[in-house]
Amino acid sequence: MCGIVGYIGNKNSTEILIDGLKKLEYRGYDSAGVAVFGQNGVNIVKSKGRIRNLEDKIGVNVPQGVCGIGHTRWATHGEPSDTNSHPHKSGRVTLVHNGIIENYSELREEMCDEGRVFISGTDTEVAAQLIDKCYNGDPVAAIYDAVSKIIGSYAFGILFDDRPDTLYAIRKDSPLIVGIGEGENFIASDIPAILSMTNHYYLLEENELAIIKSDSIEILDRNRTPLKKDVFVATWDVSAAEKGGYDHFMLKEINEQPRVLADTIVPRLKNGVKNIFIEEMPDVSKIKRLHVVACGSALHAGMVGRHMIERIARVPVITEVASEFRYSSLLFEEGDAVVVISQSGETADTLAALRIAKKKGIPTIAIVNVVGSTIAREADIVLYTCAGPEIAVATTKAYTCQVAIMLMMALRLASDRHTVSDEELEHYVELLRQIPDVVAGELENADVYKQMAESYKNCEDLFFIGRGYDSALCWEASIKLKEISYIHSEAYAAGELKHGTISLIEPGLPVVAIASGDQLFEKTISNVKEVKARGARVILLCKKGANVDDTVYDDLIEIPDVDEFIRPIAAIVPLQIFAYYTACARGCDVDKPRNLAKSVTVE
Ligand code: G6P
């Protein structure tokens, strides 16, 4: 949700900034801009739309200078336009911002009364004006003075007209790292932006201020005391953030699933030992109930996990959307723990949910992909998915890794609570080991789903139905399809369809029935017959060899006949591929669907 990058060193910064912004474009792509210190002061170029529009606008007039900041925007306050694009310059201050300034209208009004003139409709310009207003030759004092008046979230990269050799940065509730180079340094919202230049970085904590020159980085706290910070080293390699020959990041990430699932699962398994799973969770015996809180696909992974945990470990699980959870009555009981799930580790609502739980003294467990992200740093226990950088806005590999961790969590709880025998546990371990190969086998059938996508590409509405964990899978399959192909789709518990929604079924309307589970298979097939009888065009997803009459479906997706415990992962893979090729067949911008951003750091 908005990407920030900054450079100071000995090279021309424009190319470095643009390259960094391209790596951050998944955070928003309503507009992009750069500001570079040149011979005659700060030179700003910005443009509505994608980074390629900015590049077109720059053309051959590349701003020259060794210090600059850049921004790619997901609009919150003020429509996407050239004027509302970042960087914003007010007086002697130029800045880029990720976050939301909640009291921006009061601040703006106050400064208008003082005679300041605003040119954009953004909350960010208010921050630029405020820092300029507070500036009396001491940038640190001006920044701290200004942020003390700001309510909301921010990561700022800031330039002062009279400090051409210094880049300033500060953050609160929005991510920002400071990259450490040789004779050059960086700021960025996320590691991929700077990975081709350095993998060493500092994490800025809340309201720590970085003063960055080409050969030095000083980080201060609010009292202006210099801090000694740990240097982090990113283990992701540069190629992980490149397309590597695939047409889209999404397709690359779908194909990476066997490897990243192995990276996530295998190190956590040890043969023949009890209590083998997830050593990061030292003592789970006191847990009586789990609240699983997340947003989007991460929540869907939690919904699948709920079924596994309840069935295998007999621990009750409540799943809740983070944006609702944070404002709910929060009725915790003794023995409760909160599990938050987040690929980015920065999602604002999920982070807020985590903080609320911590404040109430509830133990917190986070399932996170990005190492060192805010959620990872603040949770009591962190279980990392090892999916590597995920760039496509629509998640695939991070989602399946989240489900894998939830399955392992189910076993860890089951083992401690003695709800499964040692033999069963060994059996489950063996099943977990099979997951990467099962997924790899499914990827070989991609062409089948590509052809299927061709024949459904013109539909405008579609339903996904299923029961039990298949119903949770419907949510993920549905969001995958709709977010990238713009086909309207809905996920429905198969048994609930007849309570109103079945009136929407008409001849030819596609219904994807997910019937991968054993227990409720026949029940789902009954619901399939109900929609088939009303003319629906049915795609049935079930395990190979399932006993099903071929008159109930039009197209069949068969997943391998693997144990039911690992089928939720096997079942989503063909549906990811189907969504991908459907979006391609409709000519959609698969990696950057309209209006979306991958990392949602605002409420
Ligand atoms: C956005 C993304 C989704 C993601 C959700 C939660 O909406 O587009 O793919 O599932 O945020 O993100 P998180 O980083 O917390 O998993």
XYZ file of C-alpha atoms and ligand atoms in Angstrom:
619
model
C 0.000 0.000 0.000
C 2.211 2.727 -1.416
C 5.863 1.954 -1.922
C 8.728 4.210 -0.931
C 12.306 4.094 -2.077
C 15.219 6.451 -1.520
C 18.856 6.578 -2.612
C 21.947 8.528 -1.688
C 25.390 7.648 -3.047
C 27.601 8.243 -6.027
C 25.429 7.038 -8.909
C 22.639 8.783 -10.709
C 19.628 8.093 -8.547
C 16.758 8.206 -11.059
C 17.426 4.764 -12.556
C 17.940 3.265 -9.106
C 14.707 4.787 -7.837
C 12.708 3.632 -10.870
C 14.142 0.137 -10.596
C 13.252 0.040 -6.892
C 9.746 1.317 -7.586
C 9.187 -1.460 -10.114
C 9.931 -3.970 -7.369
C 7.437 -2.196 -5.115
C 4.706 -1.716 -7.691
C 2.732 -4.552 -6.051
C 2.120 -2.093 -3.188
C 0.039 0.200 -5.390
C 0.060 1.499 -8.924
C -2.279 4.494 -9.119
C 0.632 6.847 -9.763
C 4.397 7.067 -9.449
C 6.988 9.791 -9.038
C 10.582 10.646 -8.228
C 12.340 13.674 -6.733
C 16.078 14.043 -7.351
C 18.484 16.644 -6.035
C 20.077 18.297 -9.115
C 22.407 21.285 -9.613
C 19.462 23.653 -9.320
C 17.580 22.042 -6.480
C 14.990 19.305 -6.320
C 13.660 18.076 -9.662
C 10.303 16.262 -9.430
C 8.664 14.145 -12.130
C 5.403 12.358 -11.375
C 2.634 10.781 -13.308
C -0.769 9.173 -12.855
C -0.836 5.442 -13.605
C 1.859 2.825 -13.794
C 5.614 3.320 -13.542
C 5.877 2.931 -17.304
C 3.860 6.193 -17.611
C 6.432 7.870 -15.381
C 9.227 6.482 -17.538
C 7.472 7.798 -20.666
C 7.133 11.206 -19.047
C 10.811 11.262 -18.070
C 11.832 10.193 -21.578
C 15.357 11.366 -22.305
C 15.243 14.153 -19.691
C 16.418 11.920 -16.866
C 16.805 13.964 -13.656
C 20.478 13.934 -12.703
C 21.645 13.751 -9.099
C 22.988 11.337 -6.517
C 20.239 11.761 -3.927
C 16.534 11.157 -4.441
C 13.252 9.645 -3.308
C 10.533 7.787 -5.203
C 6.980 6.622 -4.628
C 4.381 4.319 -6.116
C 0.887 5.103 -4.870
C -2.294 3.328 -3.845
C -4.676 6.264 -3.539
C -6.454 6.889 -0.243
C -6.987 10.652 0.069
C -7.346 12.366 -3.283
C -8.063 10.677 -6.596
C -5.230 9.242 -8.681
C -3.884 12.222 -10.661
C -0.581 13.859 -11.522
C -1.134 16.527 -8.857
C -1.973 14.043 -6.128
C 1.034 11.875 -6.973
C 4.029 11.849 -4.642
C 6.622 13.287 -4.053
C 4.989 16.413 -2.638
C 6.966 19.607 -2.250
C 5.978 22.370 0.151
C 8.406 25.203 0.730
C 11.791 23.681 1.505
C 10.513 20.161 2.094
C 9.957 17.343 -0.400
C 8.557 14.041 0.805
C 7.058 10.675 -0.006
C 4.590 9.013 2.347
C 3.052 5.626 2.995
C 0.171 5.632 5.491
C -2.791 7.793 6.413
C -2.782 11.051 8.325
C -6.084 10.808 10.138
C -6.228 14.406 11.404
C -5.206 15.853 8.058
C -8.309 18.016 7.606
C -7.853 19.773 10.970
C -4.150 20.334 10.272
C -4.915 21.558 6.775
C -7.566 23.984 7.994
C -5.210 25.341 10.649
C -2.442 25.912 8.101
C -4.854 27.415 5.536
C -5.853 29.945 8.218
C -2.171 30.772 8.547
C -2.047 31.516 4.822
C -0.510 28.289 3.504
C -1.755 27.277 0.067
C -2.447 23.631 -0.752
C -2.373 22.329 -4.282
C -3.364 18.674 -3.895
C -6.204 16.797 -2.227
C -3.876 14.510 -0.296
C -3.170 14.010 3.376
C 0.520 13.771 2.446
C 0.807 17.395 1.382
C -0.354 18.309 4.886
C 2.701 16.514 6.283
C 5.017 18.299 3.844
C 3.527 21.668 4.791
C 3.705 20.859 8.486
C 7.384 19.872 8.392
C 8.143 22.992 6.359
C 6.260 25.096 8.891
C 8.269 23.559 11.751
C 11.616 23.953 9.926
C 14.048 26.500 11.337
C 17.265 25.042 9.994
C 17.155 21.891 12.145
C 15.627 19.014 10.116
C 15.483 16.581 13.053
C 13.654 19.089 15.244
C 11.250 19.911 12.406
C 10.425 16.272 11.728
C 9.877 15.379 15.373
C 7.871 18.538 15.953
C 5.656 17.746 12.961
C 5.060 14.062 13.736
C 4.101 14.952 17.294
C 1.102 16.763 15.762
C 0.192 13.975 13.360
C -2.361 11.306 14.237
C -2.178 8.291 11.973
C 0.353 6.099 10.248
C 3.371 7.133 8.247
C 6.612 6.104 6.670
C 8.263 9.229 5.286
C 11.289 9.745 3.038
C 12.183 13.436 3.293
C 14.507 15.888 1.504
C 15.278 19.421 2.657
C 16.253 21.990 -0.008
C 19.295 23.136 1.955
C 20.557 19.589 2.743
C 21.346 18.119 -0.669
C 23.641 15.506 0.857
C 21.152 14.005 3.301
C 18.079 11.819 3.178
C 15.797 11.669 6.230
C 13.364 8.895 7.126
C 10.932 8.152 9.931
C 8.083 5.694 10.394
C 5.125 4.810 12.598
C 2.742 1.930 11.804
C 3.947 1.733 8.177
C 7.029 -0.264 7.208
C 10.415 1.232 6.296
C 13.900 -0.208 6.153
C 17.275 1.505 5.732
C 19.546 -0.359 3.297
C 23.273 -0.342 3.956
C 25.569 -0.135 0.924
C 29.189 0.810 0.296
C 29.447 4.521 -0.418
C 25.684 4.485 -0.922
C 22.634 3.910 1.254
C 18.926 3.379 0.721
C 15.462 3.493 2.194
C 12.633 1.227 1.083
C 9.223 -0.022 2.126
C 10.317 -3.578 1.508
C 13.462 -5.586 0.814
C 12.917 -6.474 -2.882
C 13.328 -2.778 -3.809
C 16.991 -2.753 -2.799
C 17.915 -6.426 -2.985
C 19.898 -6.078 -6.198
C 22.138 -3.511 -4.450
C 22.352 -4.707 -0.868
C 20.906 -7.336 1.412
C 22.062 -5.597 4.618
C 19.599 -3.328 6.319
C 18.348 -1.730 9.528
C 14.739 -1.960 10.633
C 13.379 1.355 11.846
C 11.244 1.048 14.974
C 8.328 3.357 15.737
C 9.390 7.003 15.508
C 13.074 6.281 15.101
C 14.562 8.829 12.727
C 17.279 7.989 10.205
C 19.763 10.594 8.945
C 21.265 9.024 5.854
C 24.288 10.224 3.895
C 26.251 8.373 1.237
C 28.825 7.198 3.769
C 26.914 7.182 7.056
C 23.629 6.252 8.658
C 22.657 7.686 12.004
C 19.489 6.517 13.727
C 18.070 8.562 16.599
C 15.271 8.079 19.065
C 12.808 10.787 20.037
C 15.312 12.248 22.544
C 17.826 12.542 19.699
C 19.957 9.847 21.289
C 21.926 7.917 18.629
C 20.952 4.226 18.650
C 23.079 1.165 18.055
C 20.938 -0.951 15.747
C 21.255 -4.581 14.693
C 22.091 -5.176 11.051
C 19.705 -7.618 9.363
C 20.738 -9.714 6.391
C 18.057 -10.727 3.895
C 18.453 -14.329 2.772
C 16.219 -13.950 -0.297
C 18.288 -13.990 -3.469
C 17.831 -11.404 -6.180
C 16.349 -13.827 -8.721
C 13.505 -14.567 -6.285
C 12.140 -11.102 -7.000
C 12.465 -11.456 -10.817
C 10.032 -13.085 -13.251
C 12.627 -15.650 -14.326
C 11.238 -16.258 -17.813
C 7.577 -16.577 -16.813
C 4.956 -14.277 -18.351
C 3.771 -13.183 -14.933
C 4.924 -13.319 -11.338
C 1.709 -15.147 -10.493
C 2.545 -18.046 -12.802
C 6.094 -18.163 -11.482
C 4.838 -18.191 -7.911
C 2.293 -20.934 -8.635
C 5.139 -23.023 -10.020
C 7.383 -22.320 -7.047
C 4.946 -24.013 -4.697
C 6.600 -27.456 -4.513
C 9.902 -25.891 -3.481
C 8.578 -23.348 -0.997
C 6.216 -25.880 0.552
C 9.216 -28.158 1.092
C 11.150 -25.226 2.601
C 8.247 -24.525 4.943
C 7.450 -28.095 5.944
C 10.559 -30.271 5.913
C 12.768 -28.407 8.419
C 9.952 -28.711 10.946
C 9.672 -32.487 10.692
C 11.810 -34.959 12.533
C 11.303 -38.681 12.235
C 10.329 -40.795 15.164
C 10.206 -38.080 17.802
C 7.094 -37.073 19.641
C 6.200 -33.374 19.857
C 8.008 -32.923 16.627
C 6.124 -30.117 15.058
C 6.883 -26.478 15.247
C 9.580 -26.107 17.827
C 8.888 -22.369 17.823
C 5.786 -23.185 19.888
C 7.289 -24.255 23.213
C 4.147 -24.902 25.242
C 0.716 -25.188 23.750
C -0.795 -27.453 26.376
C -2.599 -24.557 28.073
C -4.388 -23.444 24.922
C -8.115 -24.120 25.146
C -9.371 -21.991 22.258
C -7.864 -20.176 19.290
C -8.944 -16.966 17.615
C -7.556 -16.959 14.084
C -7.505 -13.397 12.788
C -6.381 -12.226 9.350
C -7.446 -10.498 6.117
C -8.108 -11.776 2.607
C -6.473 -15.020 1.582
C -4.620 -15.261 4.875
C -8.012 -15.512 6.558
C -9.023 -18.225 4.103
C -5.930 -20.199 5.098
C -7.095 -19.794 8.691
C -10.566 -21.060 7.754
C -9.098 -24.251 6.287
C -6.851 -24.581 9.341
C -9.835 -24.250 11.636
C -11.350 -27.454 10.288
C -8.053 -29.301 10.702
C -7.401 -28.052 14.238
C -10.916 -28.778 15.409
C -10.986 -32.208 13.814
C -7.526 -33.447 14.781
C -6.682 -31.524 17.946
C -10.241 -30.961 19.203
C -9.423 -27.330 20.013
C -12.244 -24.889 19.212
C -11.275 -22.219 16.701
C -12.985 -18.927 15.924
C -11.961 -17.325 12.634
C -12.499 -13.622 12.196
C -11.770 -10.848 9.722
C -9.176 -8.604 11.380
C -11.023 -5.364 10.561
C -14.082 -6.676 12.436
C -12.199 -8.373 15.244
C -10.410 -5.190 16.271
C -13.691 -3.377 16.962
C -15.600 -6.358 18.378
C -16.482 -6.992 22.025
C -13.266 -9.015 22.490
C -14.671 -11.595 24.860
C -11.560 -13.552 25.758
C -11.426 -16.436 28.205
C -8.623 -18.112 30.087
C -6.771 -20.460 27.759
C -7.434 -18.340 24.676
C -4.655 -17.568 22.232
C -4.728 -15.410 19.118
C -3.215 -16.598 15.838
C -2.664 -13.886 13.237
C -1.780 -14.831 9.676
C -0.139 -12.407 7.259
C 2.083 -12.779 4.229
C 3.462 -9.244 4.465
C 3.450 -9.005 8.238
C 2.343 -5.394 7.809
C -1.434 -5.507 7.169
C -2.832 -2.694 9.300
C -5.943 -4.465 10.606
C -4.077 -7.680 11.372
C -1.380 -5.747 13.185
C -4.030 -3.887 15.187
C -5.666 -7.207 16.123
C -2.317 -8.533 17.319
C -1.671 -5.439 19.417
C -5.132 -5.593 20.984
C -4.626 -9.233 21.951
C -1.229 -8.459 23.449
C -2.633 -5.539 25.398
C -5.257 -7.855 26.858
C -2.522 -10.298 27.905
C -3.580 -12.988 25.406
C -0.716 -15.124 24.007
C -0.133 -14.393 20.336
C 1.190 -16.573 17.529
C 1.920 -15.080 14.102
C 2.216 -16.951 10.819
C 4.208 -14.555 8.645
C 6.203 -14.657 5.421
C 8.301 -11.500 5.590
C 11.119 -11.910 8.092
C 11.485 -8.965 10.447
C 8.125 -7.434 9.508
C 6.206 -5.600 12.211
C 3.829 -8.472 13.003
C 6.750 -10.902 13.149
C 8.583 -8.603 15.553
C 5.647 -7.990 17.847
C 4.066 -11.445 18.197
C 5.034 -13.708 21.103
C 5.714 -16.633 18.766
C 6.458 -16.411 15.032
C 6.057 -19.261 12.579
C 7.592 -18.237 9.293
C 6.252 -19.490 6.008
C 9.270 -19.839 3.751
C 7.581 -18.729 0.538
C 10.241 -16.156 -0.439
C 9.199 -12.818 -1.920
C 5.697 -12.884 -3.332
C 5.248 -10.129 -5.911
C 1.949 -10.894 -7.699
C -0.899 -9.135 -5.930
C -2.946 -12.351 -5.921
C -1.297 -14.652 -3.410
C -0.671 -18.294 -4.282
C 2.503 -19.714 -2.764
C 2.219 -17.772 0.498
C -1.366 -19.031 0.876
C -0.488 -22.723 0.458
C 2.431 -22.317 2.867
C 0.045 -20.726 5.395
C -2.292 -23.714 5.069
C 0.678 -26.069 5.527
C 1.615 -24.298 8.756
C -1.979 -24.486 9.981
C -1.960 -28.237 9.337
C 1.272 -28.568 11.291
C -0.180 -26.463 14.064
C -3.136 -28.866 14.202
C -0.701 -31.743 14.686
C 1.373 -29.911 17.269
C -1.756 -29.228 19.316
C -3.012 -32.787 18.771
C 0.275 -34.234 19.921
C 0.301 -32.199 23.128
C -3.321 -32.913 23.851
C -2.988 -36.609 23.056
C -5.883 -36.548 20.642
C -3.881 -38.654 18.181
C -1.708 -41.689 18.813
C 2.026 -41.770 18.114
C 1.373 -44.018 15.112
C -1.166 -41.587 13.690
C 1.282 -38.774 14.205
C 3.965 -40.644 12.273
C 1.437 -41.209 9.504
C 0.589 -37.500 9.361
C 4.290 -36.600 9.204
C 4.617 -38.869 6.204
C 1.646 -37.126 4.570
C 3.165 -33.691 5.124
C 6.333 -34.883 3.401
C 4.263 -35.860 0.352
C 2.802 -32.369 -0.184
C 5.566 -30.895 -2.422
C 5.489 -33.889 -4.791
C 1.703 -33.919 -4.929
C 1.659 -30.251 -5.945
C 4.473 -30.775 -8.462
C 2.411 -33.540 -10.110
C -0.616 -31.267 -10.362
C 1.387 -28.512 -12.042
C 2.025 -30.886 -14.927
C -1.694 -30.711 -15.776
C -1.668 -26.930 -16.186
C -2.637 -27.163 -19.870
C -5.895 -28.903 -19.009
C -6.953 -25.991 -16.796
C -5.731 -23.528 -19.406
C -8.114 -25.063 -21.949
C -10.921 -25.061 -19.422
C -10.263 -21.370 -18.746
C -10.635 -20.676 -22.474
C -14.141 -22.116 -22.452
C -15.249 -20.142 -19.356
C -13.534 -16.840 -20.172
C -16.719 -15.119 -21.311
C -18.841 -15.819 -18.264
C -19.663 -12.852 -16.063
C -20.960 -14.599 -12.929
C -19.888 -17.779 -11.265
C -20.486 -19.625 -7.991
C -18.191 -21.761 -5.898
C -19.897 -24.214 -3.563
C -18.546 -26.693 -1.045
C -18.929 -28.018 2.495
C -16.582 -28.202 5.480
C -13.050 -27.226 4.554
C -14.154 -27.290 0.914
C -16.397 -24.365 1.782
C -13.326 -22.511 3.113
C -11.537 -23.412 -0.134
C -14.430 -21.871 -2.076
C -13.628 -18.495 -0.513
C -10.043 -18.667 -1.668
C -10.897 -20.011 -5.131
C -13.534 -17.317 -5.581
C -11.332 -14.401 -4.541
C -8.525 -15.692 -6.773
C -10.770 -15.711 -9.813
C -12.575 -12.436 -9.201
C -9.603 -10.321 -8.157
C -7.621 -10.998 -11.315
C -10.248 -11.767 -14.007
C -13.007 -9.347 -12.864
C -15.571 -12.128 -13.248
C -18.092 -11.719 -10.480
C -17.964 -14.811 -8.315
C -19.351 -15.854 -4.972
C -18.363 -18.498 -2.486
C -21.221 -20.314 -0.844
C -21.602 -23.103 1.673
C -23.225 -25.695 -0.583
C -26.079 -26.390 1.831
C -26.901 -22.696 2.160
C -27.432 -22.019 -1.525
C -31.070 -22.989 -1.453
C -31.809 -20.312 1.159
C -32.128 -17.548 -1.373
C -29.155 -17.586 -3.675
C -30.290 -20.499 -5.807
C -32.731 -18.059 -7.415
C -29.720 -16.667 -9.277
C -28.962 -19.991 -10.931
C -30.099 -19.974 -14.527
C -29.278 -22.072 -17.572
C -25.600 -21.882 -18.456
C -24.448 -20.190 -15.229
C -21.167 -21.799 -14.151
C -20.981 -23.390 -10.706
C -17.701 -24.799 -9.446
C -18.469 -27.507 -6.894
C -15.521 -28.365 -4.675
C -16.107 -31.852 -3.305
C -12.624 -32.921 -2.288
C -13.565 -34.084 1.216
C -14.787 -37.611 1.982
C -17.175 -37.021 4.858
C -19.543 -34.634 3.128
C -18.983 -35.749 -0.438
C -22.470 -37.152 -1.011
C -24.083 -34.105 0.582
C -22.238 -31.799 -1.789
C -23.169 -33.964 -4.770
C -26.841 -33.570 -3.782
C -26.378 -29.806 -3.927
C -24.652 -30.158 -7.288
C -27.722 -32.020 -8.566
C -29.926 -29.185 -7.360
C -28.049 -26.615 -9.429
C -27.651 -28.969 -12.381
C -31.421 -29.481 -12.412
C -31.740 -25.715 -12.858
C -29.430 -25.640 -15.837
C -26.115 -24.719 -14.203
C -22.913 -25.534 -16.043
C -21.005 -27.481 -13.424
C -17.276 -27.861 -12.940
C -16.807 -30.576 -10.336
C -13.565 -30.801 -8.385
C -13.089 -34.138 -6.620
C -10.417 -36.723 -5.946
C -9.420 -39.143 -8.676
C -11.565 -42.250 -8.575
C -14.442 -40.632 -6.666
C -17.690 -42.428 -7.242
C -19.598 -39.842 -9.228
C -22.136 -40.048 -11.998
C -20.939 -38.142 -15.069
C -24.340 -36.565 -15.659
C -23.884 -34.205 -12.707
C -21.010 -32.239 -14.193
C -19.924 -30.653 -17.448
C -16.223 -30.423 -16.660
C -14.183 -32.369 -14.170
C -11.103 -31.348 -12.202
C -9.557 -34.396 -10.612
C -7.028 -33.998 -7.850
C -4.761 -36.845 -6.728
C -6.317 -39.410 -4.405
C -4.196 -38.371 -1.445
C -5.170 -38.494 2.226
C -7.923 -36.056 3.141
C -5.572 -34.284 5.575
C -3.465 -32.822 2.760
C -6.219 -32.492 0.160
C -6.967 -28.805 0.930
C -3.575 -27.932 -0.536
C -3.988 -30.277 -3.507
C -7.455 -28.855 -4.216
C -6.531 -25.179 -4.487
C -3.706 -25.597 -7.008
C -5.866 -26.348 -10.117
C -8.156 -23.486 -9.127
C -5.214 -21.067 -8.910
C -4.160 -22.151 -12.408
C -7.749 -21.869 -13.695
C -8.020 -18.324 -12.290
C -4.663 -17.364 -13.786
C -5.462 -18.564 -17.309
C -9.000 -17.168 -17.204
C -7.582 -13.734 -16.384
C -4.978 -14.096 -19.164
C -7.663 -15.144 -21.656
C -9.630 -11.994 -20.761
C -6.575 -9.832 -21.338
C -6.338 -8.708 -17.701
C -3.241 -7.333 -16.028
C -2.781 -10.451 -13.927
C -0.038 -9.292 -11.574
C -1.575 -5.885 -10.929
C -5.356 -6.085 -10.845
C -7.186 -2.768 -10.832
C -7.732 -0.947 -7.531
C -5.771 -3.482 -5.492
C -2.520 -3.444 -3.583
C -0.733 -6.376 -2.096
C 0.286 -4.924 1.197
C -2.572 -3.073 2.872
C -1.015 -0.866 5.499
C -4.061 1.351 6.029
C -7.396 0.560 7.707
C -4.358 -7.907 0.329
C -3.840 -8.893 -0.695
C -4.320 -10.313 -0.361
C -3.901 -10.676 1.056
C -4.411 -9.648 2.061
C -3.782 -9.867 3.417
O -5.722 -7.727 0.187
O -4.266 -8.533 -1.985
O -3.738 -11.237 -1.267
O -4.404 -11.941 1.359
O -4.049 -8.324 1.658
O -2.406 -9.605 3.314
P -1.337 -10.203 4.270
O -0.043 -9.597 3.835
O -1.713 -9.785 5.666
O -1.362 -11.682 4.118
